[in-house]
């Protein structure tokens, strides 16, 4: 990456391990022979969470690794004000060093928040009910773990440890009875069935955003399709087939109240997303979508999208190279390939270097659409830094995380030694119990019926590398 002077994005987040505040730094870039790459650049602890402290750490780690901040294409993090505030945020401070850096907000996080915002209009507080149920059964599972396992075996379900964003105490029975008492049973069930239906629409979108192969060229299409799904459901008053059937069985007054609540959910979710995302044809994402090579576009549109990226490109040379694209974009071997794969096939088959197209692809595919890979590092950290190994320090955990991610690294892939392990930390074999079999597909474990979240999505462990 350094040798080829490739553009890259930087992603970070913060998480606590006891009293230690940990920050991973994940770098994303695109190689014309291997595709999209995610690497764990560093893992450090810092009690100072101000925007200035985070910025200083990021710039220092990039300098230590020999990466030029001028090549940073985007900054990815959650949507906290410390990261993307208008005046005194990490992003604003990074712009002082690299004026063209893009704000790659975690777009999956926006969809999570949209469901929470929309669910507030419902007459039933489903989120509170689920958290209360969790609080009640988490105690039972600790006291009677054998019984829980036997129940899961009887139901042919996987017995997993229950996770919650907060710890709650309270009388579970009262709120559950209010939801499922005799007078509320049919209505409450209808609300939960509606949430089960609509949250799947959001979780499917989030799953697409967090896929390793997903790129910014597909983002406008995915978000537009989500908006259209909400609008279509509002127009047709469709809340799920089962829900629509149950509404016909309820008394008219209750049916109208439920229907009004469900329509309000659609409207609020759509408004939340529209306020935070530009759906116009002149938006950056709309223009970049034309660079995906999934459909044939005139060179005029392709060049306009390239100019929107502010790239230093020989446009005359790009015009000549685009003739190769037009000749292969509809070939049978391109069928079913996502944008990244199409560029890889194009480069592997071309008889000419395609220098300008390589610059375009390196830039657009370096921009992430979510912070999933950073969250994946925290999942790995939890596995490595468990209670029985609580005397590990941050440097030891960092070495183990980098070693674990390097297990499946293909050797001889063309990366220089300087790209691997710039910290000078020797590989750590780690604990044999920390096998990839335990860590595979771990990112988020949440309740499918809870508006605060969507279903868990895994990240392919084979795609995480170490610089």
mmCIF file of C-alpha atoms in Angstrom, residues 167-436:
data_model
loop_
_atom_site.group_PDB
_atom_site.id
_atom_site.type_symbol
_atom_site.label_atom_id
_atom_site.label_comp_id
_atom_site.label_asym_id
_atom_site.label_seq_id
_atom_site.Cartn_x
_atom_site.Cartn_y
_atom_site.Cartn_z
ATOM 1 C CA UNK A 167 -28.256 -3.497 32.827
ATOM 2 C CA UNK A 168 -31.808 -3.070 34.063
ATOM 3 C CA UNK A 169 -33.533 -3.985 37.269
ATOM 4 C CA UNK A 170 -37.241 -4.096 37.863
ATOM 5 C CA UNK A 171 -40.282 -6.250 38.130
ATOM 6 C CA UNK A 172 -40.421 -8.080 34.838
ATOM 7 C CA UNK A 173 -43.808 -9.628 35.512
ATOM 8 C CA UNK A 174 -45.719 -6.316 35.599
ATOM 9 C CA UNK A 175 -44.578 -4.987 32.259
ATOM 10 C CA UNK A 176 -44.880 -8.378 30.599
ATOM 11 C CA UNK A 177 -48.422 -8.726 31.966
ATOM 12 C CA UNK A 178 -49.286 -5.283 30.590
ATOM 13 C CA UNK A 179 -48.085 -6.455 27.170
ATOM 14 C CA UNK A 180 -49.566 -9.922 27.165
ATOM 15 C CA UNK A 181 -52.439 -9.806 29.630
ATOM 16 C CA UNK A 182 -55.817 -11.079 28.523
ATOM 17 C CA UNK A 183 -57.048 -7.649 27.465
ATOM 18 C CA UNK A 184 -53.892 -6.738 25.553
ATOM 19 C CA UNK A 185 -52.866 -10.116 24.194
ATOM 20 C CA UNK A 186 -54.097 -9.819 20.609
ATOM 21 C CA UNK A 187 -53.062 -6.177 20.249
ATOM 22 C CA UNK A 188 -49.594 -6.706 21.765
ATOM 23 C CA UNK A 189 -48.991 -9.722 19.591
ATOM 24 C CA UNK A 190 -49.896 -7.638 16.539
ATOM 25 C CA UNK A 191 -47.341 -4.989 17.495
ATOM 26 C CA UNK A 192 -44.568 -7.546 17.925
ATOM 27 C CA UNK A 193 -45.468 -9.235 14.654
ATOM 28 C CA UNK A 194 -45.289 -5.868 12.908
ATOM 29 C CA UNK A 195 -41.858 -5.175 14.390
ATOM 30 C CA UNK A 196 -40.701 -8.618 13.345
ATOM 31 C CA UNK A 197 -41.765 -7.814 9.785
ATOM 32 C CA UNK A 198 -40.408 -4.291 9.441
ATOM 33 C CA UNK A 199 -37.137 -4.840 11.315
ATOM 34 C CA UNK A 200 -36.209 -7.540 8.840
ATOM 35 C CA UNK A 201 -36.388 -4.933 6.088
ATOM 36 C CA UNK A 202 -33.850 -2.834 7.972
ATOM 37 C CA UNK A 203 -31.658 -5.754 9.027
ATOM 38 C CA UNK A 204 -31.402 -6.970 5.423
ATOM 39 C CA UNK A 205 -30.158 -3.530 4.414
ATOM 40 C CA UNK A 206 -27.673 -3.425 7.287
ATOM 41 C CA UNK A 207 -26.423 -6.883 6.388
ATOM 42 C CA UNK A 208 -25.749 -5.680 2.852
ATOM 43 C CA UNK A 209 -23.913 -2.576 4.108
ATOM 44 C CA UNK A 210 -21.667 -4.603 6.411
ATOM 45 C CA UNK A 211 -20.654 -7.193 3.813
ATOM 46 C CA UNK A 212 -16.947 -7.243 3.047
ATOM 47 C CA UNK A 213 -17.504 -6.888 -0.693
ATOM 48 C CA UNK A 214 -19.985 -4.004 -0.374
ATOM 49 C CA UNK A 215 -18.757 -0.701 -1.778
ATOM 50 C CA UNK A 216 -19.847 2.889 -2.027
ATOM 51 C CA UNK A 217 -20.853 2.350 -5.669
ATOM 52 C CA UNK A 218 -23.838 0.283 -4.496
ATOM 53 C CA UNK A 219 -24.840 2.417 -1.542
ATOM 54 C CA UNK A 220 -27.182 4.828 -3.324
ATOM 55 C CA UNK A 221 -29.102 1.930 -4.845
ATOM 56 C CA UNK A 222 -29.468 0.113 -1.501
ATOM 57 C CA UNK A 223 -30.637 3.189 0.413
ATOM 58 C CA UNK A 224 -33.039 4.182 -2.377
ATOM 59 C CA UNK A 225 -34.527 0.684 -2.390
ATOM 60 C CA UNK A 226 -35.042 0.874 1.385
ATOM 61 C CA UNK A 227 -36.856 4.193 1.042
ATOM 62 C CA UNK A 228 -39.011 2.774 -1.757
ATOM 63 C CA UNK A 229 -39.920 -0.250 0.360
ATOM 64 C CA UNK A 230 -41.142 2.030 3.145
ATOM 65 C CA UNK A 231 -43.103 4.205 0.710
ATOM 66 C CA UNK A 232 -44.678 1.173 -0.948
ATOM 67 C CA UNK A 233 -45.767 -0.228 2.408
ATOM 68 C CA UNK A 234 -47.263 3.125 3.356
ATOM 69 C CA UNK A 235 -49.154 3.359 0.076
ATOM 70 C CA UNK A 236 -50.469 -0.224 0.227
ATOM 71 C CA UNK A 237 -50.951 -0.141 4.019
ATOM 72 C CA UNK A 238 -49.017 -3.381 4.191
ATOM 73 C CA UNK A 239 -47.620 -4.311 7.605
ATOM 74 C CA UNK A 240 -46.823 -7.947 6.948
ATOM 75 C CA UNK A 241 -49.296 -10.567 5.759
ATOM 76 C CA UNK A 242 -49.874 -11.980 9.244
ATOM 77 C CA UNK A 243 -50.341 -8.507 10.720
ATOM 78 C CA UNK A 244 -52.837 -7.474 8.060
ATOM 79 C CA UNK A 245 -54.792 -10.656 8.713
ATOM 80 C CA UNK A 246 -54.865 -10.024 12.463
ATOM 81 C CA UNK A 247 -55.979 -6.427 12.002
ATOM 82 C CA UNK A 248 -59.135 -7.708 10.320
ATOM 83 C CA UNK A 249 -59.902 -9.793 13.413
ATOM 84 C CA UNK A 250 -59.546 -6.915 15.891
ATOM 85 C CA UNK A 251 -62.384 -4.557 16.845
ATOM 86 C CA UNK A 252 -62.530 -1.574 14.439
ATOM 87 C CA UNK A 253 -61.322 0.953 17.017
ATOM 88 C CA UNK A 254 -58.267 -1.137 17.939
ATOM 89 C CA UNK A 255 -57.559 -1.980 14.324
ATOM 90 C CA UNK A 256 -57.549 1.694 13.314
ATOM 91 C CA UNK A 257 -55.290 2.596 16.255
ATOM 92 C CA UNK A 258 -52.773 -0.120 15.329
ATOM 93 C CA UNK A 259 -52.852 0.858 11.676
ATOM 94 C CA UNK A 260 -52.228 4.506 12.520
ATOM 95 C CA UNK A 261 -49.277 3.517 14.730
ATOM 96 C CA UNK A 262 -47.743 1.347 12.032
ATOM 97 C CA UNK A 263 -48.106 4.057 9.389
ATOM 98 C CA UNK A 264 -46.507 6.503 11.804
ATOM 99 C CA UNK A 265 -43.575 4.096 12.199
ATOM 100 C CA UNK A 266 -43.042 4.052 8.430
ATOM 101 C CA UNK A 267 -43.307 7.829 8.179
ATOM 102 C CA UNK A 268 -40.933 8.526 11.084
ATOM 103 C CA UNK A 269 -38.352 6.015 9.831
ATOM 104 C CA UNK A 270 -38.469 7.500 6.343
ATOM 105 C CA UNK A 271 -38.128 11.046 7.707
ATOM 106 C CA UNK A 272 -35.193 10.115 9.949
ATOM 107 C CA UNK A 273 -33.305 8.570 7.032
ATOM 108 C CA UNK A 274 -34.188 11.355 4.578
ATOM 109 C CA UNK A 275 -32.997 14.042 7.010
ATOM 110 C CA UNK A 276 -29.583 12.372 7.211
ATOM 111 C CA UNK A 277 -29.062 11.201 3.666
ATOM 112 C CA UNK A 278 -29.223 13.005 0.326
ATOM 113 C CA UNK A 279 -31.397 11.038 -2.103
ATOM 114 C CA UNK A 280 -31.072 13.582 -4.930
ATOM 115 C CA UNK A 281 -29.499 12.695 -8.278
ATOM 116 C CA UNK A 282 -26.817 15.330 -7.680
ATOM 117 C CA UNK A 283 -25.564 13.752 -4.441
ATOM 118 C CA UNK A 284 -22.056 12.333 -4.168
ATOM 119 C CA UNK A 285 -23.305 8.771 -3.728
ATOM 120 C CA UNK A 286 -25.554 9.072 -6.773
ATOM 121 C CA UNK A 287 -22.640 10.191 -8.942
ATOM 122 C CA UNK A 288 -20.237 7.569 -7.586
ATOM 123 C CA UNK A 289 -22.794 4.846 -8.353
ATOM 124 C CA UNK A 290 -21.959 5.356 -12.038
ATOM 125 C CA UNK A 291 -18.407 4.119 -11.371
ATOM 126 C CA UNK A 292 -19.514 0.612 -10.413
ATOM 127 C CA UNK A 293 -19.343 -0.882 -13.945
ATOM 128 C CA UNK A 294 -22.576 -2.771 -13.223
ATOM 129 C CA UNK A 295 -24.388 -0.996 -16.051
ATOM 130 C CA UNK A 296 -23.133 0.712 -19.185
ATOM 131 C CA UNK A 297 -22.953 4.502 -18.819
ATOM 132 C CA UNK A 298 -21.696 7.117 -21.291
ATOM 133 C CA UNK A 299 -18.162 8.369 -20.733
ATOM 134 C CA UNK A 300 -19.611 11.803 -20.003
ATOM 135 C CA UNK A 301 -21.406 10.437 -16.921
ATOM 136 C CA UNK A 302 -18.409 8.348 -15.880
ATOM 137 C CA UNK A 303 -16.028 11.300 -16.162
ATOM 138 C CA UNK A 304 -18.434 13.529 -14.208
ATOM 139 C CA UNK A 305 -18.400 10.992 -11.376
ATOM 140 C CA UNK A 306 -14.594 10.903 -11.435
ATOM 141 C CA UNK A 307 -14.451 14.691 -11.218
ATOM 142 C CA UNK A 308 -16.791 14.591 -8.207
ATOM 143 C CA UNK A 309 -14.093 12.570 -6.418
ATOM 144 C CA UNK A 310 -11.483 15.337 -6.943
ATOM 145 C CA UNK A 311 -8.949 12.852 -8.302
ATOM 146 C CA UNK A 312 -5.775 13.767 -10.149
ATOM 147 C CA UNK A 313 -6.614 11.877 -13.330
ATOM 148 C CA UNK A 314 -5.510 12.241 -16.945
ATOM 149 C CA UNK A 315 -8.997 12.553 -18.417
ATOM 150 C CA UNK A 316 -7.765 12.074 -21.993
ATOM 151 C CA UNK A 317 -6.019 8.882 -20.954
ATOM 152 C CA UNK A 318 -9.119 7.795 -19.048
ATOM 153 C CA UNK A 319 -11.178 8.258 -22.210
ATOM 154 C CA UNK A 320 -8.954 5.807 -24.083
ATOM 155 C CA UNK A 321 -9.031 3.311 -21.216
ATOM 156 C CA UNK A 322 -12.807 3.504 -20.936
ATOM 157 C CA UNK A 323 -13.064 1.977 -24.401
ATOM 158 C CA UNK A 324 -11.791 -1.263 -22.828
ATOM 159 C CA UNK A 325 -14.560 -1.026 -20.226
ATOM 160 C CA UNK A 326 -17.276 -0.599 -22.839
ATOM 161 C CA UNK A 327 -16.052 -3.701 -24.622
ATOM 162 C CA UNK A 328 -16.111 -5.975 -21.565
ATOM 163 C CA UNK A 329 -18.863 -4.662 -19.285
ATOM 164 C CA UNK A 330 -21.546 -6.854 -20.865
ATOM 165 C CA UNK A 331 -19.385 -9.958 -21.308
ATOM 166 C CA UNK A 332 -20.677 -13.244 -19.779
ATOM 167 C CA UNK A 333 -17.788 -13.472 -17.297
ATOM 168 C CA UNK A 334 -18.903 -10.189 -15.712
ATOM 169 C CA UNK A 335 -22.393 -11.498 -15.011
ATOM 170 C CA UNK A 336 -23.165 -11.806 -11.305
ATOM 171 C CA UNK A 337 -19.992 -9.987 -10.212
ATOM 172 C CA UNK A 338 -20.074 -7.041 -7.819
ATOM 173 C CA UNK A 339 -18.233 -3.832 -8.665
ATOM 174 C CA UNK A 340 -14.929 -4.761 -7.056
ATOM 175 C CA UNK A 341 -14.800 -8.081 -8.878
ATOM 176 C CA UNK A 342 -15.578 -6.394 -12.179
ATOM 177 C CA UNK A 343 -12.582 -4.095 -11.826
ATOM 178 C CA UNK A 344 -10.346 -7.026 -10.830
ATOM 179 C CA UNK A 345 -11.410 -9.013 -13.898
ATOM 180 C CA UNK A 346 -10.923 -5.952 -16.072
ATOM 181 C CA UNK A 347 -7.359 -5.437 -14.820
ATOM 182 C CA UNK A 348 -6.440 -9.114 -15.120
ATOM 183 C CA UNK A 349 -7.657 -9.385 -18.729
ATOM 184 C CA UNK A 350 -6.447 -6.033 -20.068
ATOM 185 C CA UNK A 351 -3.388 -5.864 -22.308
ATOM 186 C CA UNK A 352 -2.650 -2.273 -21.267
ATOM 187 C CA UNK A 353 -1.868 -0.936 -17.751
ATOM 188 C CA UNK A 354 -5.130 1.051 -17.326
ATOM 189 C CA UNK A 355 -3.335 3.429 -14.973
ATOM 190 C CA UNK A 356 -6.188 5.902 -14.624
ATOM 191 C CA UNK A 357 -8.851 3.260 -14.034
ATOM 192 C CA UNK A 358 -6.633 1.779 -11.317
ATOM 193 C CA UNK A 359 -6.523 5.176 -9.616
ATOM 194 C CA UNK A 360 -10.306 5.475 -9.782
ATOM 195 C CA UNK A 361 -10.917 1.999 -8.357
ATOM 196 C CA UNK A 362 -8.308 2.427 -5.610
ATOM 197 C CA UNK A 363 -10.092 5.553 -4.404
ATOM 198 C CA UNK A 364 -13.749 4.542 -4.536
ATOM 199 C CA UNK A 365 -13.231 1.095 -2.994
ATOM 200 C CA UNK A 366 -11.162 2.511 -0.135
ATOM 201 C CA UNK A 367 -14.256 4.303 1.218
ATOM 202 C CA UNK A 368 -16.223 2.202 3.757
ATOM 203 C CA UNK A 369 -19.993 2.246 4.204
ATOM 204 C CA UNK A 370 -20.049 1.033 7.817
ATOM 205 C CA UNK A 371 -17.806 0.543 10.834
ATOM 206 C CA UNK A 372 -18.355 -3.222 10.914
ATOM 207 C CA UNK A 373 -14.716 -4.261 10.770
ATOM 208 C CA UNK A 374 -13.801 -2.060 13.724
ATOM 209 C CA UNK A 375 -16.630 -3.629 15.706
ATOM 210 C CA UNK A 376 -15.267 -7.025 14.696
ATOM 211 C CA UNK A 377 -11.980 -6.157 16.409
ATOM 212 C CA UNK A 378 -13.881 -5.572 19.657
ATOM 213 C CA UNK A 379 -15.491 -8.991 19.328
ATOM 214 C CA UNK A 380 -12.051 -10.514 18.949
ATOM 215 C CA UNK A 381 -10.803 -8.471 21.902
ATOM 216 C CA UNK A 382 -13.580 -9.832 24.118
ATOM 217 C CA UNK A 383 -12.572 -13.373 23.199
ATOM 218 C CA UNK A 384 -8.861 -12.757 23.769
ATOM 219 C CA UNK A 385 -9.133 -10.574 26.880
ATOM 220 C CA UNK A 386 -11.531 -12.696 28.871
ATOM 221 C CA UNK A 387 -11.777 -12.770 32.664
ATOM 222 C CA UNK A 388 -9.315 -15.610 33.246
ATOM 223 C CA UNK A 389 -6.717 -13.638 31.287
ATOM 224 C CA UNK A 390 -7.388 -10.282 32.924
ATOM 225 C CA UNK A 391 -3.714 -9.577 33.665
ATOM 226 C CA UNK A 392 -2.917 -9.050 30.007
ATOM 227 C CA UNK A 393 -1.828 -5.546 29.079
ATOM 228 C CA UNK A 394 -2.911 -3.652 25.978
ATOM 229 C CA UNK A 395 0.279 -4.406 24.034
ATOM 230 C CA UNK A 396 -0.160 -8.147 24.612
ATOM 231 C CA UNK A 397 -3.758 -8.005 23.447
ATOM 232 C CA UNK A 398 -2.687 -5.980 20.413
ATOM 233 C CA UNK A 399 -0.051 -8.574 19.495
ATOM 234 C CA UNK A 400 -2.544 -11.399 19.886
ATOM 235 C CA UNK A 401 -5.208 -9.657 17.827
ATOM 236 C CA UNK A 402 -2.745 -9.003 15.037
ATOM 237 C CA UNK A 403 -1.497 -12.594 15.158
ATOM 238 C CA UNK A 404 -5.009 -14.005 15.104
ATOM 239 C CA UNK A 405 -5.910 -11.893 12.113
ATOM 240 C CA UNK A 406 -2.704 -12.950 10.374
ATOM 241 C CA UNK A 407 -3.402 -16.697 10.654
ATOM 242 C CA UNK A 408 -5.153 -16.942 7.311
ATOM 243 C CA UNK A 409 -3.087 -14.331 5.534
ATOM 244 C CA UNK A 410 -2.005 -15.606 2.092
ATOM 245 C CA UNK A 411 1.776 -15.495 1.937
ATOM 246 C CA UNK A 412 3.589 -14.219 -1.098
ATOM 247 C CA UNK A 413 0.718 -11.921 -1.966
ATOM 248 C CA UNK A 414 3.047 -9.164 -3.061
ATOM 249 C CA UNK A 415 2.963 -7.146 0.174
ATOM 250 C CA UNK A 416 6.307 -5.983 1.432
ATOM 251 C CA UNK A 417 7.593 -6.777 4.902
ATOM 252 C CA UNK A 418 7.229 -3.096 5.744
ATOM 253 C CA UNK A 419 3.479 -3.464 5.344
ATOM 254 C CA UNK A 420 3.371 -6.177 8.002
ATOM 255 C CA UNK A 421 3.904 -5.322 11.643
ATOM 256 C CA UNK A 422 5.211 -1.763 11.600
ATOM 257 C CA UNK A 423 5.085 -1.743 15.384
ATOM 258 C CA UNK A 424 7.894 -4.286 15.543
ATOM 259 C CA UNK A 425 5.830 -6.529 17.805
ATOM 260 C CA UNK A 426 6.735 -10.202 17.330
ATOM 261 C CA UNK A 427 3.934 -12.608 16.473
ATOM 262 C CA UNK A 428 2.155 -14.070 19.455
ATOM 263 C CA UNK A 429 0.863 -17.639 19.182
ATOM 264 C CA UNK A 430 -1.838 -16.883 21.749
ATOM 265 C CA UNK A 431 -4.091 -19.329 23.467
ATOM 266 C CA UNK A 432 -5.105 -22.447 21.548
ATOM 267 C CA UNK A 433 -8.607 -21.983 22.873
ATOM 268 C CA UNK A 434 -8.869 -18.798 20.817
ATOM 269 C CA UNK A 435 -9.580 -20.655 17.614
ATOM 270 C CA UNK A 436 -11.214 -19.073 14.609
#
